[in-house]
XYZ file of C-alpha atoms in Angstrom:
297
model
C -15.300 10.857 12.435
C -13.678 13.271 14.870
C -11.720 11.464 17.181
C -9.999 9.545 14.512
C -9.258 12.764 12.275
C -8.105 14.477 15.343
C -5.738 11.600 16.437
C -3.456 12.187 13.112
C -1.287 14.169 14.151
C -0.438 11.671 17.664
C -0.399 9.482 14.904
C 2.001 11.249 12.906
C 4.812 11.538 15.764
C 4.095 7.776 16.753
C 5.622 6.567 13.329
C 8.672 9.639 13.150
C 8.029 8.660 8.914
C 5.430 9.646 6.906
C 3.587 6.210 6.536
C 0.478 6.790 4.714
C -1.450 3.952 5.308
C -4.496 4.815 6.311
C -4.684 1.247 8.954
C -2.172 2.423 11.089
C -5.254 4.285 12.130
C -6.755 1.272 13.182
C -4.094 -0.109 13.990
C -3.648 2.488 16.658
C -7.298 2.005 18.275
C -7.357 -1.338 18.317
C -3.857 -1.375 20.402
C -5.769 1.116 22.352
C -8.377 -0.512 23.250
C -5.941 -3.927 23.798
C -4.232 -2.487 26.221
C -6.737 -2.168 28.768
C -6.633 -5.954 28.989
C -3.413 -6.833 28.150
C 0.205 -6.045 27.741
C 1.597 -8.527 25.141
C -0.830 -9.243 21.597
C 0.484 -11.453 18.472
C 0.435 -10.582 15.888
C 0.230 -11.841 11.886
C 2.141 -9.121 10.067
C 4.743 -11.625 6.944
C 2.387 -14.171 6.621
C 1.554 -12.676 3.632
C 4.540 -11.827 2.265
C 5.823 -15.306 3.028
C 3.361 -17.390 1.907
C 1.951 -14.979 -1.461
C -1.522 -13.788 0.103
C -1.956 -10.320 -1.368
C -4.523 -10.314 -4.380
C -2.337 -8.660 -6.667
C -0.721 -12.323 -7.298
C -3.699 -13.935 -7.852
C -3.381 -12.572 -11.307
C -0.263 -14.778 -12.210
C -2.879 -17.857 -12.366
C -6.239 -16.597 -12.385
C -5.189 -14.879 -15.724
C -3.131 -17.086 -17.894
C -4.545 -16.620 -20.980
C -4.531 -12.934 -20.548
C -0.236 -14.039 -19.578
C 0.102 -15.738 -22.806
C -0.732 -12.872 -25.270
C 2.612 -12.000 -26.763
C 4.344 -8.687 -24.561
C 4.583 -6.417 -27.654
C 0.541 -6.584 -28.239
C 0.457 -5.426 -23.976
C 2.594 -3.469 -24.361
C 0.851 -1.339 -26.986
C -2.256 -2.339 -25.100
C -1.282 -0.550 -21.628
C 0.230 2.176 -23.610
C -2.935 2.798 -25.548
C -4.738 2.681 -21.467
C -2.950 4.771 -19.882
C -4.082 7.918 -21.421
C -7.684 7.068 -20.115
C -9.169 8.227 -16.650
C -9.550 5.681 -13.856
C -11.835 3.031 -14.065
C -12.058 -1.092 -13.624
C -9.790 -2.827 -15.439
C -7.244 0.214 -16.405
C -4.846 -0.477 -13.642
C -4.562 -4.213 -15.235
C -3.844 -3.635 -18.307
C -1.675 -0.764 -17.686
C 0.192 -3.190 -14.995
C 0.281 -5.592 -17.610
C 1.611 -3.887 -20.669
C 4.843 -3.639 -18.658
C 7.457 -6.137 -17.190
C 7.192 -6.390 -13.422
C 10.891 -4.743 -13.336
C 9.443 -1.536 -14.659
C 6.153 -1.432 -13.490
C 6.148 -2.836 -10.308
C 7.332 -1.216 -7.196
C 5.352 -3.333 -4.370
C 1.804 -4.479 -3.622
C -0.020 -0.977 -2.474
C 1.293 1.558 -5.430
C 0.007 4.610 -5.423
C 1.725 6.435 -8.166
C 3.295 6.109 -11.171
C 5.959 7.319 -12.556
C 3.802 9.892 -15.215
C 1.378 10.936 -12.046
C 4.215 11.917 -9.935
C 6.169 14.153 -12.459
C 3.139 16.324 -12.895
C 2.352 16.326 -8.685
C 6.432 16.895 -7.471
C 8.168 20.401 -7.718
C 12.045 18.519 -7.211
C 13.102 16.310 -10.309
C 15.426 13.913 -7.959
C 12.823 11.947 -6.593
C 13.825 8.529 -6.610
C 12.329 6.297 -9.449
C 10.580 3.067 -8.769
C 12.691 0.529 -10.306
C 15.873 2.164 -8.611
C 13.733 1.487 -5.077
C 13.374 -2.143 -6.333
C 16.660 -3.069 -7.992
C 18.010 -4.805 -5.459
C 15.375 -7.182 -4.972
C 14.675 -7.918 -8.505
C 18.576 -8.745 -9.295
C 18.278 -11.020 -6.587
C 15.576 -12.473 -8.151
C 15.825 -12.271 -11.569
C 15.801 -15.681 -12.450
C 12.941 -16.270 -10.574
C 9.182 -16.092 -11.982
C 7.256 -13.609 -11.673
C 5.524 -14.324 -8.589
C 8.628 -15.089 -6.534
C 9.691 -11.480 -7.499
C 6.502 -9.368 -6.029
C 7.131 -12.058 -2.944
C 11.283 -10.290 -2.919
C 9.827 -6.877 -3.170
C 6.999 -6.456 -0.806
C 10.149 -8.044 1.877
C 12.045 -6.102 1.302
C 9.945 -2.761 0.902
C 6.504 -3.177 2.409
C 7.000 -5.936 4.735
C 9.743 -4.072 6.506
C 9.677 -0.478 5.896
C 5.867 -0.054 6.262
C 4.155 -3.204 7.943
C 5.948 -4.054 10.662
C 7.388 -0.727 11.448
C 3.846 0.419 11.724
C 3.253 -2.389 13.349
C 5.721 -2.018 16.752
C 5.106 1.847 16.150
C 1.286 2.054 16.863
C 1.348 -0.944 19.631
C 3.993 0.533 21.844
C 2.345 4.443 21.642
C -0.179 2.131 23.637
C 2.493 0.299 25.881
C 1.861 -2.401 23.794
C 4.062 -5.820 23.301
C 2.671 -6.983 19.691
C 4.903 -10.349 18.450
C 5.008 -11.757 15.018
C 5.860 -15.337 14.908
C 5.406 -15.503 11.329
C 8.919 -13.542 10.672
C 10.841 -15.928 11.966
C 13.944 -17.115 10.035
C 12.613 -21.226 10.678
C 9.209 -20.092 10.068
C 10.728 -17.785 6.253
C 12.987 -20.873 5.477
C 9.807 -23.465 5.004
C 8.351 -20.714 3.148
C 11.224 -19.473 0.759
C 11.246 -23.829 0.172
C 7.902 -24.086 -1.193
C 7.043 -24.407 -4.704
C 4.688 -22.110 -5.695
C 1.778 -23.502 -6.331
C 1.834 -24.025 -2.783
C 1.501 -20.450 -2.679
C -1.313 -19.768 -4.974
C -3.182 -21.387 -6.926
C -6.601 -20.553 -8.878
C -9.098 -18.159 -7.108
C -7.081 -19.218 -3.762
C -3.745 -17.600 -2.143
C -1.929 -18.746 0.936
C -2.763 -22.269 -0.213
C -0.694 -23.813 2.391
C -0.966 -21.556 4.898
C -4.858 -22.186 4.829
C -4.314 -26.563 4.897
C -2.253 -26.137 8.102
C -5.124 -23.297 9.195
C -8.077 -26.409 7.841
C -6.274 -29.131 10.409
C -6.876 -26.550 12.970
C -9.548 -24.500 13.075
C -13.102 -25.908 13.526
C -14.954 -23.720 11.153
C -14.113 -22.628 7.465
C -12.754 -19.343 8.338
C -9.810 -20.291 6.191
C -11.472 -19.749 3.061
C -12.167 -16.445 3.780
C -11.197 -13.850 1.097
C -8.009 -11.522 2.466
C -8.828 -8.417 3.341
C -7.446 -5.529 4.284
C -7.431 -3.727 7.794
C -9.825 -0.724 6.230
C -10.723 2.853 7.331
C -13.499 5.182 5.639
C -11.197 7.756 4.325
C -12.574 7.531 0.447
C -16.136 8.115 2.302
C -14.518 10.660 5.146
C -12.795 12.728 2.673
C -16.087 13.693 0.909
C -17.046 15.079 4.339
C -17.063 18.589 4.410
C -14.887 18.651 8.061
C -12.249 16.384 6.501
C -12.446 17.886 2.954
C -12.045 21.485 4.527
C -8.816 20.246 6.580
C -7.135 18.914 3.581
C -7.468 21.648 1.144
C -6.447 23.885 3.881
C -3.407 21.654 4.650
C -2.415 21.669 0.779
C -3.020 25.210 0.406
C -0.030 26.068 2.949
C 2.858 28.144 1.325
C 5.726 25.610 2.407
C 3.926 23.407 0.633
C 4.371 24.931 -3.010
C 7.942 24.257 -2.322
C 7.530 20.489 -2.853
C 3.895 19.605 -4.457
C 1.859 21.113 -7.595
C -0.443 22.198 -5.521
C -3.232 22.750 -8.317
C -2.843 19.458 -9.467
C -3.541 18.337 -5.740
C -6.592 20.128 -5.605
C -7.776 19.073 -8.672
C -7.647 15.658 -7.533
C -9.026 16.697 -4.266
C -12.028 18.099 -6.429
C -12.232 15.059 -8.338
C -13.088 13.004 -5.286
C -15.345 14.744 -3.424
C -17.380 15.013 -6.459
C -17.524 10.601 -7.208
C -15.619 11.526 -10.589
C -12.094 9.509 -9.401
C -11.846 7.856 -6.867
C -8.154 9.620 -5.475
C -8.370 8.710 -1.873
C -5.487 7.147 -1.848
C -3.516 9.615 -3.251
C -4.481 12.515 -1.735
C -3.567 10.967 1.754
C 0.206 10.085 0.901
C 0.595 13.860 0.135
C -1.639 14.516 3.183
C 0.374 12.562 5.430
C 3.754 14.000 3.780
C 2.385 17.633 4.614
C 1.811 17.424 8.086
C 4.448 15.406 8.635
C 6.674 17.450 7.645
C 4.866 21.069 9.240
C 5.280 18.502 12.666
C 8.516 17.742 12.773
C 9.913 20.715 10.364
C 7.665 23.883 10.452
C 6.316 23.761 14.041
C 9.403 22.149 15.841
């Protein structure tokens, strides 16, 4: 763990921006290892966004019965559940109690508008609906799956996935090529009916069927997995917990954040009362980025 934690400042430096995607750590070390043997690698960025690979897209097919509940009932349920602490299923009910345009900001949303108001000291931050407005306007007459894909292509893919891949590989003198984001591949993907992207219990339908013809085993059936880093557990270890706490308590942090509230999130996570690692990590990365580029320099 110590080696990975000590690498965070270097990773932030190479990213240039406060990108709080934990997989940057994995990608950095994978690139470091690969660079010992090769100078160019192929990577799969874009496949999930173009061909419908994210598990949240499955809600539109696997949970059709819930979607048939009248919107005003789902809205009331969502508002009621929003006041409860997080538990399994809560976020789904809250999310389904809103129109996609009001609640969806991408496949890896971290903070609700309500929580942002508690955390931030500034009031002129950009709200979620404004972030996705142009994407929603373009796809307004499409189904929710297409709207989600558009939002994720415009935001998650271009502002996180591709940026992170390029910078973590180049930090190790490695070139990453991403064939799925070729314009001809996008053209094919954009013309596919949604049932060739998402079906009941299965994402990336067309891509899996194509893989089935070429891959000599049944790995094409595997459920989508991310590129996980055990941050959830690391944050409960004394060494990293104390480092985060020390970082949050710095004087300049009070200009941006409600430190007392964030420390409560950290304590609840450490004591297994809430799973707050993504929220804490997002704030921690911003602070370390700001410290590196604005305080130390």
